[in-house]
Amino acid sequence: MFIITTRSQDMNAHATPTPETSVGLPRLNEPAPAFDALTTDGRKTNADYKGKWLILFSHPADFTPVCTTEFVAFANRAEEFAALDTQLLGLSIDSHYAHIAWMRSIKASFGIEIPFPIIADLDMKVAQTYGMIQPGASDTQAVRATFVIDPEGILRAMVYYPMTNGRSVDEFLRLVKALQTSDTHKVATPENWTPGQDVIVPTPQTAAAAEARMSEGFDTKDWYFSTKSL
């Protein structure tokens, strides 16, 4: 699994890509790449999701078992995403008709109705723009890439899984909650944070502020590490 999120302070410098391995990726904290695509719910563009959070996720192919489990999981949690003002949008390099047939198959076989649209990306335009095509995995299928886009259309997180392993839908619920909490309260969240747990207070930026931090009333382990409840 390859994860990129905003505000990382622990990432190593990127190696210079070679022509053989270079894969274009969108950039965090910049506008998400524009798209205008046919879906199972008509044409969709970035503008359709303005003012809402969006999870755009790709899968390798319709009528495959791992992808089916993911779609069932996203469908089962769709109301929880909606409660977070978050929309879901799938994508694969399959036809519009294949998507419709697969959605009907899932309903018939698993009793689950897919409540979100799926992009038909036969020309791979959206997949290539978002770096969903990974040559080391496949030149004709999208890997399990997931993008979290905020209400202003800014890309806030990217998560990549290999084609052989399904992603965790619970993690994307958790991640959206964490991002929304950070935006609202101007804080960071620790490893595996969930609502109700303490959050991390921004680190002091001057020596004087570091000295003052020790007496500011937070749960302070050292000048650079303080937490508080919300």
Short mmCIF file of C-alpha atoms in Angstrom, two decimals:
data_model
loop_
_atom_site.label_atom_id
_atom_site.label_comp_id
_atom_site.label_asym_id
_atom_site.label_seq_id
_atom_site.Cartn_x
_atom_site.Cartn_y
_atom_site.Cartn_z
CA MET A 1 0.00 0.00 0.00
CA PHE A 2 1.29 3.44 -0.95
CA ILE A 3 -0.20 6.34 1.04
CA ILE A 4 0.29 10.08 0.59
CA THR A 5 -1.51 12.53 2.85
CA THR A 6 -1.31 16.23 3.56
CA ARG A 7 1.03 17.90 6.03
CA SER A 8 3.51 15.03 6.20
CA GLN A 9 6.75 15.87 8.00
CA ASP A 10 8.34 12.43 7.76
CA MET A 11 8.63 11.80 4.02
CA ASN A 12 12.04 11.38 2.46
CA ALA A 13 13.00 13.43 -0.57
CA HIS A 14 11.63 12.00 -3.80
CA ALA A 15 14.02 10.20 -6.09
CA THR A 16 14.30 11.63 -9.58
CA PRO A 17 12.03 9.51 -11.83
CA THR A 18 13.38 7.97 -15.00
CA PRO A 19 11.51 7.92 -18.31
CA GLU A 20 10.91 4.19 -17.84
CA THR A 21 9.35 4.52 -14.36
CA SER A 22 7.85 7.99 -14.34
CA VAL A 23 4.12 8.09 -13.62
CA GLY A 24 2.32 11.40 -13.54
CA LEU A 25 0.62 12.07 -10.22
CA PRO A 26 -1.54 14.97 -9.12
CA ARG A 27 -0.18 17.03 -6.24
CA LEU A 28 -1.51 17.34 -2.73
CA ASN A 29 -2.93 20.69 -1.62
CA GLU A 30 -3.40 21.76 -5.25
CA PRO A 31 -6.62 21.72 -7.32
CA ALA A 32 -7.58 18.19 -8.28
CA PRO A 33 -7.23 17.50 -12.01
CA ALA A 34 -10.33 18.41 -13.99
CA PHE A 35 -12.49 15.66 -15.42
CA ASP A 36 -15.58 15.49 -17.62
CA ALA A 37 -16.70 11.90 -17.93
CA LEU A 38 -19.63 9.65 -18.68
CA THR A 39 -20.89 7.79 -15.62
CA THR A 40 -23.74 5.47 -14.72
CA ASP A 41 -25.55 8.61 -13.53
CA GLY A 42 -24.90 10.76 -16.60
CA ARG A 43 -21.95 13.04 -17.25
CA LYS A 44 -20.03 14.25 -14.19
CA THR A 45 -17.41 16.98 -13.80
CA ASN A 46 -15.49 18.44 -10.87
CA ALA A 47 -18.06 21.23 -10.71
CA ASP A 48 -20.78 18.74 -9.77
CA TYR A 49 -18.99 18.16 -6.46
CA LYS A 50 -18.14 21.76 -5.59
CA GLY A 51 -18.96 22.44 -1.96
CA LYS A 52 -18.77 18.77 -0.95
CA TRP A 53 -16.04 16.33 -0.10
CA LEU A 54 -15.43 13.73 -2.79
CA ILE A 55 -13.82 10.30 -2.71
CA LEU A 56 -12.81 9.33 -6.25
CA PHE A 57 -11.62 5.73 -6.39
CA SER A 58 -10.51 3.44 -9.20
CA HIS A 59 -10.70 -0.33 -9.49
CA PRO A 60 -9.01 -2.68 -11.98
CA ALA A 61 -12.11 -4.19 -13.63
CA ASP A 62 -15.82 -4.91 -13.35
CA PHE A 63 -16.98 -8.44 -12.52
CA THR A 64 -13.91 -9.20 -10.41
CA PRO A 65 -14.15 -10.55 -6.84
CA VAL A 66 -11.91 -8.12 -4.95
CA CYS A 67 -13.50 -5.10 -6.63
CA THR A 68 -16.95 -6.48 -5.85
CA THR A 69 -16.13 -6.68 -2.13
CA GLU A 70 -14.95 -3.06 -2.21
CA PHE A 71 -18.07 -1.81 -3.98
CA VAL A 72 -20.29 -3.68 -1.53
CA ALA A 73 -18.36 -2.10 1.35
CA PHE A 74 -18.58 1.42 -0.09
CA ALA A 75 -22.30 0.92 -0.71
CA ASN A 76 -22.87 -0.30 2.84
CA ARG A 77 -21.13 2.78 4.25
CA ALA A 78 -22.54 5.30 1.77
CA GLU A 79 -24.91 6.85 4.32
CA GLU A 80 -22.02 7.37 6.74
CA PHE A 81 -20.06 9.16 4.04
CA ALA A 82 -23.13 11.24 3.19
CA ALA A 83 -23.39 12.26 6.86
CA LEU A 84 -19.89 13.70 6.45
CA ASP A 85 -21.05 15.61 3.35
CA THR A 86 -18.88 13.27 1.28
CA GLN A 87 -19.79 11.89 -2.15
CA LEU A 88 -18.45 8.69 -3.72
CA LEU A 89 -17.39 8.28 -7.36
CA GLY A 90 -15.96 5.07 -8.79
CA LEU A 91 -13.92 4.53 -11.97
CA SER A 92 -12.57 1.73 -14.09
CA ILE A 93 -11.43 1.26 -17.67
CA ASP A 94 -14.63 -0.53 -18.60
CA SER A 95 -17.60 0.52 -20.70
CA HIS A 96 -20.68 2.32 -19.50
CA TYR A 97 -22.73 -0.80 -20.23
CA ALA A 98 -20.35 -3.08 -18.34
CA HIS A 99 -20.72 -0.87 -15.28
CA ILE A 100 -24.51 -1.03 -15.46
CA ALA A 101 -24.46 -4.81 -15.91
CA TRP A 102 -22.06 -5.23 -12.96
CA MET A 103 -24.19 -3.01 -10.71
CA ARG A 104 -27.23 -5.13 -11.59
CA SER A 105 -25.23 -8.31 -10.92
CA ILE A 106 -24.18 -7.05 -7.48
CA LYS A 107 -27.79 -6.27 -6.64
CA ALA A 108 -28.96 -9.69 -7.85
CA SER A 109 -26.15 -11.71 -6.23
CA PHE A 110 -25.51 -9.77 -3.02
CA GLY A 111 -28.71 -7.82 -2.47
CA ILE A 112 -26.75 -4.55 -2.51
CA GLU A 113 -27.69 -1.57 -4.66
CA ILE A 114 -24.74 0.63 -5.64
CA PRO A 115 -25.88 4.19 -4.80
CA PHE A 116 -23.00 6.11 -6.38
CA PRO A 117 -21.96 6.63 -10.02
CA ILE A 118 -19.07 4.90 -11.81
CA ILE A 119 -16.99 6.62 -14.48
CA ALA A 120 -16.61 4.75 -17.77
CA ASP A 121 -13.00 5.58 -18.68
CA LEU A 122 -12.41 3.56 -21.83
CA ASP A 123 -9.94 6.10 -23.23
CA MET A 124 -8.11 6.11 -19.86
CA LYS A 125 -8.10 9.91 -19.87
CA VAL A 126 -9.15 10.34 -16.25
CA ALA A 127 -7.05 7.40 -15.08
CA GLN A 128 -3.91 8.78 -16.69
CA THR A 129 -4.56 12.31 -15.42
CA TYR A 130 -4.84 11.00 -11.87
CA GLY A 131 -1.92 8.55 -12.11
CA MET A 132 -4.19 5.54 -11.71
CA ILE A 133 -2.28 3.61 -14.38
CA GLN A 134 0.85 2.09 -12.88
CA PRO A 135 3.00 0.45 -15.61
CA GLY A 136 4.56 -1.93 -13.10
CA ALA A 137 1.09 -3.33 -12.38
CA SER A 138 -0.78 -2.97 -15.68
CA ASP A 139 -0.84 -0.76 -18.76
CA THR A 140 -4.55 -1.34 -19.37
CA GLN A 141 -6.13 -1.40 -15.91
CA ALA A 142 -6.28 1.12 -13.09
CA VAL A 143 -4.79 0.12 -9.75
CA ARG A 144 -6.77 0.67 -6.54
CA ALA A 145 -6.17 4.40 -6.25
CA THR A 146 -8.24 6.60 -3.96
CA PHE A 147 -8.33 10.40 -3.89
CA VAL A 148 -9.89 12.60 -1.22
CA ILE A 149 -10.91 16.01 -2.59
CA ASP A 150 -12.21 18.79 -0.35
CA PRO A 151 -15.18 21.14 -0.95
CA GLU A 152 -12.88 23.68 -2.62
CA GLY A 153 -11.73 21.10 -5.15
CA ILE A 154 -8.31 20.70 -3.49
CA LEU A 155 -6.70 17.26 -3.44
CA ARG A 156 -6.07 16.42 0.20
CA ALA A 157 -5.01 12.76 0.22
CA MET A 158 -4.03 9.93 -2.12
CA VAL A 159 -3.91 6.22 -1.27
CA TYR A 160 -2.71 3.45 -3.60
CA TYR A 161 -3.26 -0.28 -3.10
CA PRO A 162 -2.00 -3.12 -5.32
CA MET A 163 -4.42 -4.91 -7.60
CA THR A 164 -4.34 -8.07 -5.45
CA ASN A 165 -5.53 -6.54 -2.17
CA GLY A 166 -8.72 -4.70 -1.33
CA ARG A 167 -8.64 -1.33 0.40
CA SER A 168 -10.14 -0.52 3.81
CA VAL A 169 -13.33 1.52 3.49
CA ASP A 170 -13.26 2.13 7.25
CA GLU A 171 -9.92 3.90 6.81
CA PHE A 172 -11.41 6.36 4.33
CA LEU A 173 -14.22 7.18 6.71
CA ARG A 174 -11.63 7.74 9.43
CA LEU A 175 -9.44 9.82 7.13
CA VAL A 176 -12.27 12.15 6.08
CA LYS A 177 -13.23 12.67 9.73
CA ALA A 178 -9.59 13.44 10.58
CA LEU A 179 -9.20 15.91 7.71
CA GLN A 180 -12.42 17.68 8.62
CA THR A 181 -11.35 17.88 12.27
CA SER A 182 -7.97 19.33 11.31
CA ASP A 183 -9.63 21.95 9.11
CA THR A 184 -12.19 22.96 11.72
CA HIS A 185 -9.93 23.07 14.78
CA LYS A 186 -6.50 23.78 13.22
CA VAL A 187 -4.96 20.72 14.80
CA ALA A 188 -3.24 17.51 13.71
CA THR A 189 -4.37 13.99 14.57
CA PRO A 190 -2.18 11.14 15.83
CA GLU A 191 -1.80 7.63 14.48
CA ASN A 192 -5.16 5.89 13.96
CA TRP A 193 -7.04 8.82 15.52
CA THR A 194 -10.81 8.52 15.79
CA PRO A 195 -13.35 11.13 16.95
CA GLY A 196 -13.39 11.57 20.72
CA GLN A 197 -9.65 11.03 21.12
CA ASP A 198 -7.17 13.82 21.89
CA VAL A 199 -5.71 15.84 19.04
CA ILE A 200 -2.22 17.28 18.56
CA VAL A 201 -1.63 20.98 19.17
CA PRO A 202 0.56 22.75 16.56
CA THR A 203 4.24 22.78 17.52
CA PRO A 204 5.67 26.12 18.73
CA GLN A 205 7.66 27.95 16.06
CA THR A 206 9.99 30.05 18.23
CA ALA A 207 12.16 29.46 21.30
CA ALA A 208 9.98 31.81 23.34
CA ALA A 209 6.82 29.99 22.28
CA ALA A 210 8.44 26.66 23.16
CA GLU A 211 9.22 27.94 26.65
CA ALA A 212 5.68 29.22 27.09
CA ARG A 213 4.16 25.96 25.85
CA MET A 214 5.07 24.16 29.06
CA SER A 215 2.59 26.27 31.03
CA GLU A 216 -0.26 26.64 28.52
CA GLY A 217 -2.45 23.96 30.05
CA PHE A 218 -2.12 21.26 27.39
CA ASP A 219 -1.10 17.67 28.04
CA THR A 220 2.54 18.35 27.19
CA LYS A 221 5.14 15.57 27.06
CA ASP A 222 7.83 17.92 25.74
CA TRP A 223 7.84 21.37 24.13
CA TYR A 224 7.15 19.90 20.66
CA PHE A 225 4.50 17.36 21.70
CA SER A 226 1.24 18.59 23.21
CA THR A 227 -2.27 17.20 22.98
CA LYS A 228 -5.71 18.38 24.02
CA SER A 229 -9.29 17.19 23.95
CA LEU A 230 -11.91 18.83 21.77
#
